[in-house]
PDB file of C-alpha atoms in Angstrom:
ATOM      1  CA  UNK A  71     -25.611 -11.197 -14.770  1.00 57.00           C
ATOM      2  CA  UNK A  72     -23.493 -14.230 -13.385  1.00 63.00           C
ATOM      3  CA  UNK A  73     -20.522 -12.048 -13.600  1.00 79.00           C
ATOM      4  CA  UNK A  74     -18.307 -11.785 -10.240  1.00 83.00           C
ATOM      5  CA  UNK A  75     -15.361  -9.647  -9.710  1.00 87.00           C
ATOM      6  CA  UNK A  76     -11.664 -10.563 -11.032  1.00 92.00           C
ATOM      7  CA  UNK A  77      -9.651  -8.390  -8.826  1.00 93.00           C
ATOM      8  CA  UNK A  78      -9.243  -4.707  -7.991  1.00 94.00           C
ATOM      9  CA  UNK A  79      -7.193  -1.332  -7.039  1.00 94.00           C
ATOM     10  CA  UNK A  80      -6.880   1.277  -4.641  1.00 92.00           C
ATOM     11  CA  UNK A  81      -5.591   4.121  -6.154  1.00 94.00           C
ATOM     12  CA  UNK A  82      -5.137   7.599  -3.951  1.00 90.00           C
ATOM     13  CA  UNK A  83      -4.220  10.778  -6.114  1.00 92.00           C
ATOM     14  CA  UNK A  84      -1.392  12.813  -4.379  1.00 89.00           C
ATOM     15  CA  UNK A  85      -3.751  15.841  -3.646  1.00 81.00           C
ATOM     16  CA  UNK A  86      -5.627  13.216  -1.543  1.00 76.00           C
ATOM     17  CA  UNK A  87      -2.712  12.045   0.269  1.00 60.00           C
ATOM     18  CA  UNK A  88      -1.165  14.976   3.073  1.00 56.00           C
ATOM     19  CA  UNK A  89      -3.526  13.619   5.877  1.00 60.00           C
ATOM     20  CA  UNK A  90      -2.316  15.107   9.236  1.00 64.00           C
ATOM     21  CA  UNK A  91      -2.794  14.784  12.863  1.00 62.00           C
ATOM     22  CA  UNK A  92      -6.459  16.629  12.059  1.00 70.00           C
ATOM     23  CA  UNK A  93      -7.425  14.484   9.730  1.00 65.00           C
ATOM     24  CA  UNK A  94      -7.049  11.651  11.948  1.00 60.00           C
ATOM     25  CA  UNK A  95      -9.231  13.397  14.424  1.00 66.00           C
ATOM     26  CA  UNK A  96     -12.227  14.184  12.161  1.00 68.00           C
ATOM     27  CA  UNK A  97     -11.969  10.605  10.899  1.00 64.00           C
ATOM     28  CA  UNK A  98     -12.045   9.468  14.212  1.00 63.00           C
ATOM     29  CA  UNK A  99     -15.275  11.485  15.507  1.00 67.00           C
ATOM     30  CA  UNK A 100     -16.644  10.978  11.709  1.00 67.00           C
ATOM     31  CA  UNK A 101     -16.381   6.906  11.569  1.00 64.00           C
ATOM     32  CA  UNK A 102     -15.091   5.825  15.282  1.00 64.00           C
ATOM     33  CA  UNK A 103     -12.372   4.346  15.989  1.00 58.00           C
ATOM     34  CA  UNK A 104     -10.585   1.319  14.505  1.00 61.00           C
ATOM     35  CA  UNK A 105     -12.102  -1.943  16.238  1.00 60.00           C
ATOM     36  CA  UNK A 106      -8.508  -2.630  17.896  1.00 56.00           C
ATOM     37  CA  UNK A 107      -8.915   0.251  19.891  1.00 61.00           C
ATOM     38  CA  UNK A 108     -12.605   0.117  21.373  1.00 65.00           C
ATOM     39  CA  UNK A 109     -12.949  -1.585  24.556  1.00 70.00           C
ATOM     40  CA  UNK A 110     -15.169  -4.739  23.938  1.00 72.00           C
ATOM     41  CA  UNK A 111     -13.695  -5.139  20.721  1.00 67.00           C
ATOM     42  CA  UNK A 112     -10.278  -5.361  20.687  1.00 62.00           C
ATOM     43  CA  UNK A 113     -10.193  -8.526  22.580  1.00 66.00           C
ATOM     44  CA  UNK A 114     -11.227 -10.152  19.296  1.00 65.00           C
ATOM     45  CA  UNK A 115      -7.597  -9.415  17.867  1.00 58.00           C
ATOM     46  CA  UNK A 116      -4.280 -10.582  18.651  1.00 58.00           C
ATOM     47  CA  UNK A 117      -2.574  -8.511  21.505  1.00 58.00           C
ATOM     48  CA  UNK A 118      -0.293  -6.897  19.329  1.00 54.00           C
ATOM     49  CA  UNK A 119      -2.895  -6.211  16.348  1.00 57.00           C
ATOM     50  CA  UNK A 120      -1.964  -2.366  17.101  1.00 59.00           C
ATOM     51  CA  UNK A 121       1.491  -2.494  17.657  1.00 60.00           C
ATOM     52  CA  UNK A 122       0.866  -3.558  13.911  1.00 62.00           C
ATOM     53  CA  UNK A 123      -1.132  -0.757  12.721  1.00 62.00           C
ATOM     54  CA  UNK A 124       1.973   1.198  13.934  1.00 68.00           C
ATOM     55  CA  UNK A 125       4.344  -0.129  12.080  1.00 68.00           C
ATOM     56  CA  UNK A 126       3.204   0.943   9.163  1.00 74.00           C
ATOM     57  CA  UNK A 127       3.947   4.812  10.379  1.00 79.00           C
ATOM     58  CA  UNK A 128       7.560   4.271   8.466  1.00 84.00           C
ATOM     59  CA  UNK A 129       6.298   3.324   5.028  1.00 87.00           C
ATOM     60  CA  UNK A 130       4.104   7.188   5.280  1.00 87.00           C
ATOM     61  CA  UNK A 131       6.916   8.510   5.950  1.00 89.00           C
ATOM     62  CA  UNK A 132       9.033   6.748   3.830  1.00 92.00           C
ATOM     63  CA  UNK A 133       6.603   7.409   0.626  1.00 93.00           C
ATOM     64  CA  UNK A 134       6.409  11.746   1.482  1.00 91.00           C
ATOM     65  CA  UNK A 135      10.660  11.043   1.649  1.00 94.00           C
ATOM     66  CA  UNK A 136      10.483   9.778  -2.183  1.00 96.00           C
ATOM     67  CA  UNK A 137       7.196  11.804  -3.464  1.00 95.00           C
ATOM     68  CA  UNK A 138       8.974  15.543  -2.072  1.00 94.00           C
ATOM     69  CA  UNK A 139       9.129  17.825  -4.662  1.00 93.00           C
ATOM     70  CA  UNK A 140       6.821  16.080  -7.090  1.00 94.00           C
ATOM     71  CA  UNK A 141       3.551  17.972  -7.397  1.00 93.00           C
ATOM     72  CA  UNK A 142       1.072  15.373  -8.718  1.00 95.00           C
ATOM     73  CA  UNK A 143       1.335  11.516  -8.575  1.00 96.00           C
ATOM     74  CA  UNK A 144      -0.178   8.519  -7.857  1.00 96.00           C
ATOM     75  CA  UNK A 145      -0.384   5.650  -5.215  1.00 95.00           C
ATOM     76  CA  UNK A 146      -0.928   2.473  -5.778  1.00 96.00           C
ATOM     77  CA  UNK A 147      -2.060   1.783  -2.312  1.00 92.00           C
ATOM     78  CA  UNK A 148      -3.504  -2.223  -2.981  1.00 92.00           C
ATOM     79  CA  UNK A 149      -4.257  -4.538  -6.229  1.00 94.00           C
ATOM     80  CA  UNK A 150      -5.013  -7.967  -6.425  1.00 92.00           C
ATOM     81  CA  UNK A 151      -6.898 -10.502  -7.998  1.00 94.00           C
ATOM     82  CA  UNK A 152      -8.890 -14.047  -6.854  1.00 93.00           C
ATOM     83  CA  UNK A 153      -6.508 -16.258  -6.825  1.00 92.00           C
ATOM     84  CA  UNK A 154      -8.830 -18.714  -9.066  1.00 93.00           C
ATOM     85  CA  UNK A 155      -8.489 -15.860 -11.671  1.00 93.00           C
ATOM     86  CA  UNK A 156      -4.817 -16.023 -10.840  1.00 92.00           C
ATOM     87  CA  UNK A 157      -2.986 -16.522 -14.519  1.00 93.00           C
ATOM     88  CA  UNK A 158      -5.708 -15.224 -16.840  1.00 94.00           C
ATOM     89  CA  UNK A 159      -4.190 -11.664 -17.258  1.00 94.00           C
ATOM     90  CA  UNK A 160      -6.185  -9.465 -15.022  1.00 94.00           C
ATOM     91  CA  UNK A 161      -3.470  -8.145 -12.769  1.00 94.00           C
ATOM     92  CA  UNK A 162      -1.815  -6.896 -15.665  1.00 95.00           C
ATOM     93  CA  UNK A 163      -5.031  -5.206 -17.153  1.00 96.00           C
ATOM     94  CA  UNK A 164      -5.018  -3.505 -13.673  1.00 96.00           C
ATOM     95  CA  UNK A 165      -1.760  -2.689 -13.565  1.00 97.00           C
ATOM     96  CA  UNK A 166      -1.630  -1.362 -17.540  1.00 97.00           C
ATOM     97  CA  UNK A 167      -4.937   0.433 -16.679  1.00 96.00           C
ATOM     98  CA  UNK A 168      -2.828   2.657 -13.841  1.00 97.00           C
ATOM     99  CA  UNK A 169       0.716   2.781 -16.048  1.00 98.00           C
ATOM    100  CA  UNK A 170      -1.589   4.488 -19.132  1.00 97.00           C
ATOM    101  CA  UNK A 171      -3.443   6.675 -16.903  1.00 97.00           C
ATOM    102  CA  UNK A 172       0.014   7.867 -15.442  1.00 97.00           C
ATOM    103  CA  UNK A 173       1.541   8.359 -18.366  1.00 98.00           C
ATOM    104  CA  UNK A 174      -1.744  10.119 -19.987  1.00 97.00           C
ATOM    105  CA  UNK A 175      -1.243  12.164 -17.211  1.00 97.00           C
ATOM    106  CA  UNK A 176       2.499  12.899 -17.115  1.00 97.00           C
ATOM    107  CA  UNK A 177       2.715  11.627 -13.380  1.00 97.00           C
ATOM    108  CA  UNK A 178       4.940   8.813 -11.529  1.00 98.00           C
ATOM    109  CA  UNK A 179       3.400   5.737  -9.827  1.00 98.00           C
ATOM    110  CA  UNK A 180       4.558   5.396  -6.424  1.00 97.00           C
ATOM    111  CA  UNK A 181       3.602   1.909  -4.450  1.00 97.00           C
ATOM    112  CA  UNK A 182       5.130  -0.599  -1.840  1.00 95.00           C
ATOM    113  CA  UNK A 183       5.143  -4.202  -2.249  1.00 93.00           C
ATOM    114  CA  UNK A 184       5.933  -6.871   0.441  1.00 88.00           C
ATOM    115  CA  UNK A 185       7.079  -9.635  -2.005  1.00 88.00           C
ATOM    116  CA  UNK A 186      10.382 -10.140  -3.526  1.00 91.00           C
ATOM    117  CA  UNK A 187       8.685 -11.699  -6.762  1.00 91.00           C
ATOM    118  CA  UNK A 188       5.843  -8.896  -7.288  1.00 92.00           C
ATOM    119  CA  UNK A 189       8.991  -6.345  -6.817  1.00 95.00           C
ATOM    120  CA  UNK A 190       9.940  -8.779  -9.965  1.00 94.00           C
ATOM    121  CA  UNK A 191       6.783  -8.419 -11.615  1.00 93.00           C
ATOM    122  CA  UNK A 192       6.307  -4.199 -11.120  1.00 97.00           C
ATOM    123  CA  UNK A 193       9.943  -3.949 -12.393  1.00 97.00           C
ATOM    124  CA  UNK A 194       8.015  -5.596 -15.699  1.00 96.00           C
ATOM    125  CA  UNK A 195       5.650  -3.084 -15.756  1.00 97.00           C
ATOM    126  CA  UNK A 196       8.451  -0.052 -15.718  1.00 97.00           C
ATOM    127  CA  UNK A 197       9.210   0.266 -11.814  1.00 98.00           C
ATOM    128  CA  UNK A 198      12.299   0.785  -9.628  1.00 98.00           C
ATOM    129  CA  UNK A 199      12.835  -0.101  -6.373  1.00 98.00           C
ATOM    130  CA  UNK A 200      13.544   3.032  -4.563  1.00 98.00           C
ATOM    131  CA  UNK A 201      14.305   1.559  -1.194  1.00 97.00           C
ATOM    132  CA  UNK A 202      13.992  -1.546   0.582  1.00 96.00           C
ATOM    133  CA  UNK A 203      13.150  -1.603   4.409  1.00 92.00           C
ATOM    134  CA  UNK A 204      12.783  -4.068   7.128  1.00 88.00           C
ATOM    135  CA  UNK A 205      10.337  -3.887   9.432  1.00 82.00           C
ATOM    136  CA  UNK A 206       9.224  -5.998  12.760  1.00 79.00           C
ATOM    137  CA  UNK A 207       6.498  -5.575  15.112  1.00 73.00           C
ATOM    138  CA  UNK A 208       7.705  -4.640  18.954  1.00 72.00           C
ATOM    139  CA  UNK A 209       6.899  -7.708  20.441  1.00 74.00           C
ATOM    140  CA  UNK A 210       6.205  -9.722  18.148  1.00 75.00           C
ATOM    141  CA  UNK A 211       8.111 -13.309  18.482  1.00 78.00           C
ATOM    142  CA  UNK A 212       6.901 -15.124  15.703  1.00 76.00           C
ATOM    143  CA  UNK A 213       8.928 -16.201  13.328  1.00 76.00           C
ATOM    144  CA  UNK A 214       7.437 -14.263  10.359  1.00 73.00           C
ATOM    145  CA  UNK A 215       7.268 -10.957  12.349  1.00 74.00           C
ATOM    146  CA  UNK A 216       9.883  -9.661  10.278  1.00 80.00           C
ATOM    147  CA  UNK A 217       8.980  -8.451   6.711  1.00 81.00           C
ATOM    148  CA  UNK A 218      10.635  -6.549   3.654  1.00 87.00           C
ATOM    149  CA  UNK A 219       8.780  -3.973   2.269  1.00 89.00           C
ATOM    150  CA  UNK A 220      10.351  -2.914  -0.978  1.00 95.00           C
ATOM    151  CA  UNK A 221       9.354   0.704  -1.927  1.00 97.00           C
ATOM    152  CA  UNK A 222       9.199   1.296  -5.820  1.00 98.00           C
ATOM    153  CA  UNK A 223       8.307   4.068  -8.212  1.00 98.00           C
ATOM    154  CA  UNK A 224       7.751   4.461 -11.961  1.00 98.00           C
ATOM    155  CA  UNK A 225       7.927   7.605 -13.846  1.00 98.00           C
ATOM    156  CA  UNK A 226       5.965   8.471 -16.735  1.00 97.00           C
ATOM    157  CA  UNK A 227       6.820   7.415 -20.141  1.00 94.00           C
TER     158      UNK A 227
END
């Protein structure tokens, strides 16, 4: 007991990871829609809240560009840790946890990053930046609305 959680990973296998226009259907009519989009709800986010979901189209397509022709890899989809844990080591026990398991398994690691010093830190850890994009939400003013994504993949040792 008294234990709480350091940090964690979403990792999605590449035979999970050809959704298509069906699957977006049945996920639809199996959990509803996303709260932005149902009426009483989506006055609780900012106007633009899907214009944002959108954006993120490019990076799918972007990762299927890079991942053609490899049969079987991984994506590291999200990983972080508390940042009162920050320092003590446990985003690199996640990360070493994924690079082993990769290389156990004679696949790449595929993942995006949105910060110039994680790109840093994965190239550490055996990534390469495959591609850098920039990407702004349509009608979006602020003055953070446009962000680099850098796009990075590490092949098995």
């Amino acid at each position: 007991g008294g234990e709480e959680l350091a940090g964690c990973m979403t990792i999605i296998p590449s035979s999970c990871s050809a959704d298509s226009m069906i699957d977006h259907i049945i996920a639809a009519f199996s959990f509803g829609m996303p709260p932005i989009y149902k009426k009483g709800e989506k006055e609780k986010y900012c106007p633009i809240a899907s214009k944002r979901m959108e954006i993120m189209v490019p990076l799918t397509k972007a990762r299927k560009k890079h991942m053609k022709g490899t049969a079987r890899w991984l994506y590291l989809q999200s990983i972080g840790v508390l940042r009162s844990k920050h320092g003590e080591g446990y985003g690199s026990k996640l990360l070493r946890t994924i690079t082993d398991t990769a290389d156990a398994l004679s696949v790449p690691v595929y993942l995006e990053t949105e910060s110039e010093s994680n790109e840093s830190m994965y190239h550490h850890f055996g990534f390469r930046t495959v591609e850098k994009v920039s990407m702004k939400v349509p009608g979006d003013d602020r003055s953070d609305a446009t962000f680099s994504m850098w796009l990075m993949l590490r092949d098995p040792k």
